[in-house]
Amino acid sequence: MSKTPKTAIVPTRDDNFPEWYQQVIKSAGMAENSPVRGCMIIKPYGYAVWENMQRIFDDMIKDMGVENAYFPLLIPLEFISREAEHIDGFAKECAVVTHHRLEDDGKGGLKPAGELEEPYVIRPTSETIIGDSMSRWIQSYRDLPMKLNQWANVMRWEMRTRLFLRTSEFLWQEGHNAFETADEAKADSLKMIEAYRDFAENYLALPVIVGEKTADERFPGANNTLTIEAMMQDGKALQAGTSHDLGQNFAKSCGISFQGRDGDEQLAWTTSWGISTRLIGAMIMVHGDDDGMIMPPKIAPYQVGILPITKGDENDDAVLDYANKLKDALKEVGIRARVDTSEARIPDKMWGMVKKGVPLRVEIGAREVQDNALTHVRRDLGRDSKTTCGFGEFIGQASSLLDQIHETLLTRAKTFRDANIFDVSSLDDVEAHFKVKGAKGFARIDTDKIDDPQYIQLQKRYSLTSRCLPLDDDGKKVLVGKAY
Amino acid sequence: MSKTPKTAIVPTRDDNFPEWYQQVIKSAGMAENSPVRGCMIIKPYGYAVWENMQRIFDDMIKDMGVENAYFPLLIPLEFISREAEHIDGFAKECAVVTHHRLEDDGKGGLKPAGELEEPYVIRPTSETIIGDSMSRWIQSYRDLPMKLNQWANVMRWEMRTRLFLRTSEFLWQEGHNAFETADEAKADSLKMIEAYRDFAENYLALPVIVGEKTADERFPGANNTLTIEAMMQDGKALQAGTSHDLGQNFAKSCGISFQGRDGDEQLAWTTSWGISTRLIGAMIMVHGDDDGMIMPPKIAPYQVGILPITKGDENDDAVLDYANKLKDALKEVGIRARVDTSEARIPDKMWGMVKKGVPLRVEIGAREVQDNALTHVRRDLGRDSKTTCGFGEFIGQASSLLDQIHETLLTRAKTFRDANIFDVSSLDDVEAHFKVKGAKGFARIDTDKIDDPQYIQLQKRYSLTSRCLPLDDDGKKVLVGKAY
């Protein structure tokens, strides 16, 4: 038998995918659990990813005429009650504020005091409070369309949590648009899911399938929910962003009405759309390997990691100067680079960059300085891609190398996904696939099959859900799989 | 008697400053009160100011080696109890989460359910929860300095609220740094207050006095609190940012210790520093006039407002094209411009720009198009500054015009402030000044006077506080005034 290869992450993906995921996050220093139940701490390296995502997507939506605003963290209980329809959804499990003061408890500690007449809920989402503002801000068709977004923290009291994927508190953007007509709202919900697809594929290298949710998987109160679904390396689905056509449902409960062109009072048509820090989890599970994270170059906190190979001799200063010169030259051409000047051992620095998934690693020793050269390694291809080239040559091609890494990650993930989507013609075939231990991927079947009672049984037995009706299949097919 | 001049804002600053403030915010569309007690809604035009402030200051601190991260919204009650010393400060009035579920109340509404074993507090500030992380992340002197910042929402249950100035929820950045030595922490707290001064003066055109807080005005738990104090047009002070040297106090209560260079375990020295959406209120009260807001150009949501004077005739298309051409040409030179294409009447559009405080207004009619010219007006100087010039000439000088507006605002505010600081030699003179109805400004007296019992009486009688011991006076003088 061949010797098991040594990997930087233990266990490997094959051995234990969920534990591999936790170890990748830990070894890259992206996030960790906090002393607050179900809430995570996003560490600087993980938060930098979110910041890059925010800047890119924020620019995209501003180009579409969306304006950012900020609405209160707390929602009056009455607003939630009004949305009775939504309560069957996630809103039941949420953090409730009942007091507004702390008092000495007489035992050296503190206790809640100042009970509120009406409790507040920490926003699980903001349709109701933003809808309340819209009902005041929208008076005439001239006020439409209104497109608002907020970058905010939200809370849902989750019982089983996992870093980035499901936490009680998470960060997201929630967009809330209002329109004059049903057609505009429908077109907008398509436009926003298309923006998410663009963002996921072209910036996160995350191939996604755009589709409609089935009725049972829709956002409560939505006429239609569009989703982008990604496939993780364990074959499970992850819903990576959603866009809801809310029809006039929220307009009705929030009283968003306006005087139309004909002078009549009418209800607005609204949409809402969101992506969250969950996307970071998706990127880890799509791109990571047994040596750790692989950052898609466009959102990588630093795109080039520079490793000065100092040996404690007279060449060290020259090596460090050269490394900094490289960093500055890369900055000039718009590339984020970082020199590791920590006191760690050289192999530890090298593995640190690998585990953090820095797209390009550059090694510089006394020899490179002498030759005005450098050695670079692509994280996506590993040590086989090790290349030595001139300083100027590298500066000239670094941007193109990063693009190639992006393309490689996207293609690799797409190839894996497409190889794990199975066309099946009967529910028996679905069962035949998923009953095999370790079965993964999505089954694609005719949409009418989901009304068959056998489908419900299969879902329960194998923890399957209808992921979406891909738009590319005109609603005739549904993808079925396990999901995060 | 001369006729009272008509102003866009009623009442004027002289008539009723607090009400003028509310009306400026309302007419500029910057923020409004929400259905949630004490919480504001930051509207798009106000939020855009905050976004610009964030981008600028975030770049500044990143250049100083600060890394952003994100810590939980909720703080375990136990963490707050541990900080007994701090409880005498603001932390007593805060939102307390006691339940994690909503249940049907049997009367068609909802009620809190799922009582928590230990309640949580919505963060009023995050020293304790960040300190807890630091205690795990810092092990050796090699881990220092550690400089963390988060952009976050915080809550303090305020009884008397005012938009931007004092609200139960507000947005801020809170920086938390840890060092090896007392000297480094002291130097850092100075460096950060200096960064705030730089930011306030060079970006917000807000002249500030940098000084030390007196012991009674310090952040609870701080060895020293540095502040930037600004003077509003009603002569009151506003604390616009603070930087605290926390000594080893927080390190002790949070257990932030490390192995020093000599191998011994020792406590870290920490600082914290913050600015908030309150700065927006300061800008309004420093720069606004009786016609509304005046935006400092560097953080103005749009720096140039373009007003196409369309008359419903055959020239309209050419006027609009020309306006858009101007906008694009300004964008090319890095200037944010916006064309008002709304259906409002021309005078309403003009006054809209005035009330929003757009630094430069450009008017374009058929004649301007014909002459390849335009007419511009500076918001800070008003109609007297109306100038007609060529298109190319304007593009060439727009950036310099914006710089001049910044300088004018800064100088104007500085002149006003300096004219309202009074050097007095006795507490009787302080009284003589403030007992006059409508008395405003700061009195500057010798620092040793604040230990006189008469000083306590004066503070109570005239609602005065010690604003700071200006660094420029080497701690020998103290500024005394009313404050927000």
Coordinates of C-alpha atoms in Angstrom, one line a residue, chain A:
Chain A
M1 CA 0.0 0.0 0.0
S2 CA 1.2 3.5 -0.8
K3 CA 1.9 5.8 2.1
T4 CA -0.8 8.3 3.0
P5 CA 0.3 11.7 1.8
K6 CA 0.8 14.3 4.5
T7 CA -1.7 17.1 4.4
A8 CA -1.7 20.5 6.2
I9 CA -5.2 19.9 7.3
V10 CA -6.2 16.9 9.4
P11 CA -8.7 15.3 8.8
T12 CA -8.8 15.4 5.0
R13 CA -12.0 16.2 3.1
D14 CA -12.6 12.5 2.4
D15 CA -12.0 11.5 6.0
N16 CA -14.4 13.9 7.6
F17 CA -15.7 16.8 5.6
P18 CA -17.4 18.8 8.4
E19 CA -14.3 18.6 10.6
W20 CA -12.0 19.4 7.7
Y21 CA -14.2 22.6 7.2
Q22 CA -13.7 23.7 10.9
Q23 CA -9.9 23.0 10.7
V24 CA -9.5 25.0 7.5
I25 CA -11.2 28.0 9.1
K26 CA -9.1 27.6 12.2
S27 CA -5.8 27.2 10.5
A28 CA -6.5 30.2 8.2
G29 CA -7.5 32.3 11.2
M30 CA -10.8 33.3 9.6
A31 CA -13.3 32.9 12.5
E32 CA -14.0 31.2 15.7
N33 CA -16.8 30.5 18.1
S34 CA -17.5 33.1 20.8
P35 CA -18.5 33.0 24.4
V36 CA -22.0 34.1 23.2
R37 CA -24.2 31.1 22.3
G38 CA -24.2 30.5 18.5
C39 CA -22.4 33.7 17.7
M40 CA -19.1 33.8 15.9
I41 CA -16.1 36.1 16.0
I42 CA -15.0 37.0 12.5
K43 CA -11.2 37.4 12.7
P44 CA -9.3 39.9 10.7
Y45 CA -8.4 37.5 7.8
G46 CA -12.0 36.4 7.5
Y47 CA -13.4 39.9 7.9
A48 CA -11.1 41.2 5.1
V49 CA -12.8 38.8 2.8
W50 CA -16.2 40.2 3.8
E51 CA -15.0 43.7 3.3
N52 CA -13.7 42.9 -0.2
M53 CA -17.0 41.3 -1.0
Q54 CA -18.9 44.3 0.3
R55 CA -17.0 46.8 -1.7
I56 CA -17.5 44.9 -4.9
F57 CA -21.1 44.1 -4.5
D58 CA -21.9 47.6 -3.1
D59 CA -20.5 49.2 -6.3
M60 CA -22.6 46.8 -8.4
I61 CA -25.9 47.7 -6.7
K62 CA -25.1 51.4 -6.6
D63 CA -24.7 51.2 -10.4
M64 CA -28.2 49.8 -10.4
G65 CA -29.6 52.8 -8.6
V66 CA -29.8 51.2 -5.2
E67 CA -29.3 53.5 -2.2
N68 CA -27.9 52.4 1.2
A69 CA -29.7 53.4 4.4
Y70 CA -29.8 52.2 8.0
F71 CA -32.9 51.0 9.9
P72 CA -33.2 50.1 13.6
L73 CA -31.8 46.9 15.0
L74 CA -34.9 46.3 17.1
I75 CA -38.3 45.5 15.7
P76 CA -41.5 46.2 17.7
L77 CA -43.2 42.9 18.6
E78 CA -46.4 44.3 17.1
F79 CA -44.7 44.6 13.7
I80 CA -43.8 40.9 13.9
S81 CA -47.3 39.9 15.0
R82 CA -48.8 41.8 12.0
E83 CA -46.8 39.5 9.8
A84 CA -48.6 36.4 11.1
E85 CA -48.0 34.7 7.8
H86 CA -44.2 34.9 8.3
I87 CA -44.2 33.6 11.8
D88 CA -44.3 30.0 10.5
G89 CA -40.9 30.7 9.1
F90 CA -37.7 31.6 10.9
A91 CA -39.0 34.5 12.9
K92 CA -40.2 32.4 15.8
E93 CA -36.7 31.8 17.1
C94 CA -35.3 35.2 17.8
A95 CA -33.7 37.3 20.5
V96 CA -36.2 39.2 22.5
V97 CA -35.3 42.4 24.4
T98 CA -37.5 42.8 27.4
H99 CA -35.6 45.1 29.8
H100 CA -33.7 48.3 29.4
R101 CA -31.6 48.5 32.5
L102 CA -29.2 46.5 34.7
E103 CA -29.5 46.5 38.5
D104 CA -27.4 45.1 41.3
D105 CA -28.7 41.7 42.1
G106 CA -27.5 41.9 45.7
K107 CA -25.2 39.0 45.2
G108 CA -22.4 40.9 43.6
G109 CA -23.8 40.5 40.1
L110 CA -26.4 42.2 37.9
K111 CA -29.9 41.5 36.9
P112 CA -32.3 42.9 34.3
A113 CA -34.6 45.7 35.4
G114 CA -36.8 48.3 33.8
E115 CA -39.2 45.9 32.0
L116 CA -40.4 47.3 28.7
E117 CA -44.1 47.7 28.1
E118 CA -43.7 46.2 24.7
P119 CA -40.8 43.9 24.0
Y120 CA -38.6 44.2 20.9
V121 CA -37.1 41.6 18.7
I122 CA -33.6 41.8 17.3
R123 CA -34.2 41.9 13.5
P124 CA -34.1 38.5 11.9
T125 CA -34.7 40.4 8.7
S126 CA -36.1 43.9 8.1
E127 CA -39.1 43.7 5.7
T128 CA -41.5 45.0 8.4
I129 CA -39.5 47.9 9.7
I130 CA -38.4 49.0 6.2
G131 CA -41.9 48.5 4.9
D132 CA -43.1 50.8 7.6
S133 CA -40.8 53.5 6.4
M134 CA -41.7 52.9 2.8
S135 CA -45.4 53.4 3.7
R136 CA -44.5 56.9 4.7
W137 CA -41.9 57.7 2.1
I138 CA -43.9 56.5 -0.9
Q139 CA -46.9 58.7 -1.7
S140 CA -47.0 58.9 -5.5
Y141 CA -45.9 56.9 -8.5
R142 CA -43.2 59.6 -8.8
D143 CA -41.6 58.1 -5.7
L144 CA -41.2 54.8 -7.4
P145 CA -39.1 52.8 -8.0
M146 CA -37.5 53.0 -4.5
K147 CA -34.5 50.8 -4.1
L148 CA -33.0 50.6 -0.6
N149 CA -30.3 48.4 0.8
Q150 CA -28.7 48.0 4.2
W151 CA -25.5 46.2 5.3
A152 CA -26.4 45.0 8.8
N153 CA -26.2 42.3 11.4
V154 CA -29.2 40.1 11.9
M155 CA -30.1 37.4 14.5
R156 CA -32.0 34.2 14.4
W157 CA -31.7 31.9 17.4
E158 CA -30.2 28.9 15.8
M159 CA -29.9 25.7 17.8
R160 CA -27.2 23.9 15.7
T161 CA -24.6 26.4 14.5
R162 CA -21.6 26.2 12.3
L163 CA -19.1 29.0 11.5
F164 CA -20.2 31.1 8.6
L165 CA -22.9 28.7 7.5
R166 CA -25.4 29.0 10.3
T167 CA -24.8 31.3 13.3
S168 CA -27.3 33.1 15.5
E169 CA -25.8 36.5 14.4
F170 CA -24.6 37.0 10.9
L171 CA -23.7 39.9 8.6
W172 CA -25.6 40.4 5.4
Q173 CA -27.0 42.9 3.0
E174 CA -30.7 43.1 2.6
G175 CA -32.2 44.9 -0.3
H176 CA -35.8 46.1 -0.4
N177 CA -37.2 47.5 -3.6
A178 CA -40.7 48.8 -4.4
F179 CA -42.3 49.3 -7.8
E180 CA -45.4 50.5 -9.5
T181 CA -46.2 47.3 -11.4
A182 CA -46.1 43.6 -11.0
D183 CA -44.0 43.2 -14.1
E184 CA -41.3 45.6 -12.8
A185 CA -41.1 43.7 -9.5
K186 CA -40.8 40.4 -11.3
A187 CA -38.1 41.7 -13.6
D188 CA -36.3 43.2 -10.6
S189 CA -36.2 39.9 -8.7
L190 CA -34.7 38.3 -11.8
K191 CA -32.2 41.2 -12.2
M192 CA -31.0 40.9 -8.6
I193 CA -30.6 37.1 -8.8
E194 CA -28.6 37.6 -12.0
A195 CA -26.5 40.2 -10.1
Y196 CA -25.8 37.5 -7.5
R197 CA -24.9 35.0 -10.2
D198 CA -22.5 37.5 -11.7
F199 CA -21.0 38.3 -8.3
A200 CA -20.6 34.6 -7.3
E201 CA -19.1 33.4 -10.5
N202 CA -17.0 36.4 -11.6
Y203 CA -15.6 37.4 -8.2
L204 CA -15.9 34.4 -5.9
A205 CA -15.3 31.8 -8.7
L206 CA -18.3 30.1 -7.3
P207 CA -20.4 28.4 -10.1
V208 CA -24.1 28.6 -9.2
I209 CA -27.4 27.4 -10.7
V210 CA -30.0 30.0 -10.9
G211 CA -33.5 28.7 -10.3
E212 CA -36.9 29.1 -8.7
K213 CA -37.6 27.7 -5.3
T214 CA -40.6 25.2 -5.0
A215 CA -43.5 26.5 -3.0
D216 CA -42.5 24.7 0.2
E217 CA -39.0 26.3 0.1
R218 CA -40.1 29.8 -0.6
F219 CA -39.5 32.8 1.7
P220 CA -42.7 33.1 3.8
G221 CA -44.8 35.8 2.2
A222 CA -43.1 35.6 -1.2
N223 CA -44.9 34.9 -4.5
N224 CA -41.7 33.6 -5.9
T225 CA -38.2 33.0 -4.5
L226 CA -35.3 32.9 -6.8
T227 CA -32.0 31.3 -5.6
I228 CA -28.5 30.7 -6.6
E229 CA -27.5 27.2 -5.5
A230 CA -23.9 26.0 -5.3
M231 CA -22.5 22.5 -4.8
M232 CA -20.0 21.9 -2.1
Q233 CA -17.2 19.4 -2.5
D234 CA -19.1 16.9 -0.4
G235 CA -21.9 17.1 -3.0
K236 CA -24.3 19.0 -0.7
A237 CA -26.1 22.1 -1.9
L238 CA -25.7 25.5 -0.4
Q239 CA -28.2 28.3 -1.0
A240 CA -25.9 31.2 -1.6
G241 CA -28.3 34.1 -2.2
T242 CA -32.0 34.7 -2.7
S243 CA -34.2 37.2 -4.4
H244 CA -37.9 37.3 -3.6
D245 CA -40.8 38.6 -5.6
L246 CA -43.1 39.6 -2.7
G247 CA -46.0 40.7 -4.9
Q248 CA -48.3 43.0 -3.0
N249 CA -48.2 40.9 0.2
F250 CA -45.8 43.1 2.2
A251 CA -47.2 46.3 0.7
K252 CA -50.6 45.2 2.1
S253 CA -49.5 44.4 5.6
C254 CA -47.2 47.4 5.8
G255 CA -49.6 49.8 4.0
I256 CA -47.3 50.7 1.2
S257 CA -49.7 52.4 -1.2
F258 CA -49.3 55.3 -3.7
Q259 CA -51.4 57.5 -6.0
G260 CA -51.0 56.0 -9.4
R261 CA -50.8 57.7 -12.8
D262 CA -54.6 57.5 -13.0
G263 CA -55.1 59.2 -9.7
D264 CA -56.2 56.0 -7.9
E265 CA -54.6 54.7 -4.7
Q266 CA -52.9 51.4 -5.2
L267 CA -50.5 49.0 -3.4
A268 CA -46.9 48.8 -4.4
W269 CA -45.1 45.7 -5.6
T270 CA -42.0 44.8 -3.6
T271 CA -39.0 42.6 -3.8
S272 CA -36.3 41.7 -1.3
W273 CA -32.8 40.2 -1.9
G274 CA -29.9 39.1 0.3
I275 CA -26.5 37.6 0.6
S276 CA -24.5 37.0 3.7
T277 CA -21.3 36.0 5.4
R278 CA -22.5 32.4 4.6
L279 CA -20.9 33.0 1.2
I280 CA -17.5 32.8 2.9
G281 CA -18.4 29.3 4.1
A282 CA -19.4 28.4 0.5
M283 CA -16.1 29.5 -0.8
I284 CA -14.2 27.4 1.7
M285 CA -16.2 24.3 0.9
V286 CA -16.0 24.8 -2.9
H287 CA -12.3 25.9 -3.2
G288 CA -10.5 24.5 -0.2
D289 CA -8.3 21.4 -0.4
D290 CA -6.5 19.2 2.0
D291 CA -3.9 21.8 2.6
G292 CA -6.4 24.5 3.6
M293 CA -8.2 27.4 2.1
I294 CA -7.8 28.6 -1.5
M295 CA -8.8 32.2 -1.9
P296 CA -10.4 33.3 -5.1
P297 CA -8.0 36.1 -6.2
K298 CA -10.6 38.9 -6.5
I299 CA -11.6 38.8 -2.9
A300 CA -8.4 37.5 -1.3
P301 CA -7.3 39.7 1.6
Y302 CA -3.9 39.7 -0.1
Q303 CA -3.4 38.3 -3.6
V304 CA 0.4 37.8 -3.4
G305 CA 2.2 36.6 -0.3
I306 CA 5.9 37.4 -0.3
L307 CA 8.1 35.2 1.7
P308 CA 11.6 36.6 2.3
I309 CA 14.0 33.7 2.9
T310 CA 16.2 35.3 5.5
K311 CA 18.9 33.3 7.0
G312 CA 20.2 35.5 9.8
D313 CA 23.2 36.6 7.6
E314 CA 24.5 39.7 5.9
N315 CA 22.1 39.2 3.0
D316 CA 18.9 39.6 5.1
D317 CA 18.6 43.4 4.7
A318 CA 18.9 43.1 0.9
V319 CA 16.3 40.4 0.8
L320 CA 13.8 42.4 2.9
D321 CA 14.3 45.5 0.8
Y322 CA 13.8 43.5 -2.3
A323 CA 10.6 42.0 -0.9
N324 CA 9.2 45.4 0.0
K325 CA 10.2 46.8 -3.4
L326 CA 8.2 43.9 -4.9
K327 CA 5.2 44.7 -2.7
D328 CA 5.3 48.4 -3.8
A329 CA 5.6 47.5 -7.4
L330 CA 2.6 45.2 -7.2
K331 CA 0.6 47.9 -5.5
E332 CA 1.4 50.2 -8.4
V333 CA -0.3 47.7 -10.7
G334 CA -3.3 47.3 -8.4
I335 CA -2.4 44.1 -6.7
R336 CA -2.6 43.5 -2.9
A337 CA 0.5 42.0 -1.6
R338 CA 2.0 41.3 1.9
V339 CA 5.5 40.6 3.1
D340 CA 5.6 38.1 5.9
T341 CA 8.1 39.7 8.3
S342 CA 7.0 37.8 11.3
E343 CA 9.5 35.9 13.5
A344 CA 8.2 32.5 12.5
R345 CA 10.4 29.8 10.9
I346 CA 10.5 29.8 7.1
P347 CA 8.6 26.5 6.7
D348 CA 5.9 27.8 9.1
K349 CA 5.6 31.0 7.1
M350 CA 5.3 29.0 3.9
W351 CA 2.6 26.7 5.3
G352 CA 0.9 29.6 6.8
M353 CA 0.4 31.1 3.3
V354 CA -0.8 27.8 2.0
K355 CA -3.3 27.3 4.7
K356 CA -4.6 30.9 4.3
G357 CA -5.0 30.1 0.6
V358 CA -3.0 33.1 -0.6
P359 CA -3.4 32.8 -4.4
L360 CA 0.2 33.5 -5.4
R361 CA 3.2 32.9 -3.1
V362 CA 6.6 34.5 -4.0
E363 CA 9.8 33.3 -2.5
I364 CA 12.8 35.6 -2.4
G365 CA 16.3 34.5 -1.2
A366 CA 19.7 36.1 -1.6
R367 CA 20.0 34.3 -5.0
E368 CA 16.8 35.9 -6.3
V369 CA 18.0 39.3 -5.2
Q370 CA 21.3 38.8 -7.0
D371 CA 19.6 37.7 -10.2
N372 CA 16.8 40.4 -10.0
A373 CA 14.5 37.4 -10.1
L374 CA 11.9 35.6 -7.9
T375 CA 10.2 32.3 -7.6
H376 CA 6.5 32.0 -7.5
V377 CA 4.0 29.2 -6.8
R378 CA 0.3 29.2 -7.5
R379 CA -1.8 28.0 -4.6
D380 CA -4.4 26.3 -6.9
L381 CA -1.8 24.2 -8.7
G382 CA 0.7 23.7 -5.8
R383 CA 4.4 23.1 -6.0
D384 CA 4.3 21.8 -9.6
S385 CA 3.6 25.4 -10.7
K386 CA 6.9 26.6 -9.1
T387 CA 8.5 29.0 -11.6
T388 CA 11.4 31.3 -11.5
C389 CA 11.3 34.5 -13.5
G390 CA 12.6 38.1 -13.6
F391 CA 11.2 40.8 -11.4
G392 CA 9.9 42.9 -14.2
E393 CA 8.4 39.9 -16.0
F394 CA 6.5 38.9 -12.8
I395 CA 5.1 42.4 -12.4
G396 CA 4.0 42.3 -16.0
Q397 CA 2.2 39.0 -15.7
A398 CA 0.9 38.9 -12.1
S399 CA -2.5 40.3 -12.9
S400 CA -2.9 37.7 -15.7
L401 CA -1.7 34.9 -13.3
L402 CA -4.4 35.9 -10.8
D403 CA -7.0 35.8 -13.6
Q404 CA -5.8 32.4 -14.5
I405 CA -6.2 31.2 -10.9
H406 CA -9.7 32.6 -10.9
E407 CA -10.5 30.7 -14.1
T408 CA -9.0 27.5 -12.8
L409 CA -11.0 27.6 -9.6
L410 CA -14.2 28.4 -11.4
T411 CA -13.7 25.7 -14.0
R412 CA -12.6 23.1 -11.5
A413 CA -15.7 23.8 -9.3
K414 CA -18.0 23.7 -12.4
T415 CA -16.5 20.5 -13.6
F416 CA -17.0 18.9 -10.2
R417 CA -20.5 20.1 -10.0
D418 CA -21.6 19.1 -13.5
A419 CA -20.1 15.6 -12.9
N420 CA -22.3 15.3 -9.9
I421 CA -25.6 16.2 -11.3
F422 CA -27.5 13.1 -12.4
D423 CA -30.4 13.0 -14.8
V424 CA -32.9 10.5 -13.6
S425 CA -36.2 9.6 -15.0
S426 CA -38.0 8.1 -11.9
L427 CA -38.1 8.5 -8.2
D428 CA -36.9 4.9 -7.9
D429 CA -33.7 6.1 -9.6
V430 CA -33.4 9.0 -7.1
E431 CA -33.6 6.4 -4.4
A432 CA -31.1 4.1 -6.1
H433 CA -28.7 7.0 -6.2
F434 CA -29.1 8.3 -2.6
K435 CA -29.4 5.0 -0.8
V436 CA -25.7 4.3 -1.6
K437 CA -23.6 5.2 1.4
G438 CA -21.6 8.4 0.7
A439 CA -23.9 9.2 -2.3
K440 CA -23.5 12.8 -3.3
G441 CA -24.6 15.5 -5.8
F442 CA -28.0 16.5 -7.2
A443 CA -30.5 14.4 -9.0
R444 CA -32.4 16.2 -11.8
I445 CA -35.9 15.0 -12.4
D446 CA -39.1 16.2 -14.1
T447 CA -40.8 18.8 -12.0
D448 CA -44.1 17.0 -11.9
K449 CA -42.5 14.2 -9.8
I450 CA -42.4 16.4 -6.7
D451 CA -46.1 16.0 -6.3
D452 CA -45.8 12.2 -5.9
P453 CA -46.2 11.0 -2.3
Q454 CA -43.1 8.9 -2.8
Y455 CA -41.1 12.1 -3.2
I456 CA -42.0 13.2 0.4
Q457 CA -40.9 9.8 1.7
L458 CA -37.6 10.0 -0.2
Q459 CA -37.0 13.5 1.1
K460 CA -37.4 12.3 4.7
R461 CA -35.5 9.1 4.3
Y462 CA -32.4 10.7 2.7
S463 CA -32.6 14.2 4.0
L464 CA -33.3 15.5 0.5
T465 CA -34.8 18.9 -0.4
S466 CA -35.8 20.4 -3.7
R467 CA -33.0 22.8 -4.4
C468 CA -34.6 24.7 -7.3
L469 CA -36.2 24.6 -10.7
P470 CA -33.3 25.8 -12.8
L471 CA -34.2 28.7 -15.1
D472 CA -32.2 27.0 -17.9
D473 CA -34.6 24.1 -17.8
D474 CA -37.7 26.4 -18.1
G475 CA -39.1 25.1 -14.9
K476 CA -39.5 21.6 -16.3
K477 CA -36.8 20.0 -14.1
V478 CA -36.0 20.2 -10.4
L479 CA -32.7 19.6 -8.7
V480 CA -32.9 17.4 -5.6
G481 CA -30.1 17.0 -3.1
K482 CA -28.9 17.2 0.5
A483 CA -28.2 20.8 1.7
Y484 CA -26.5 23.0 4.2

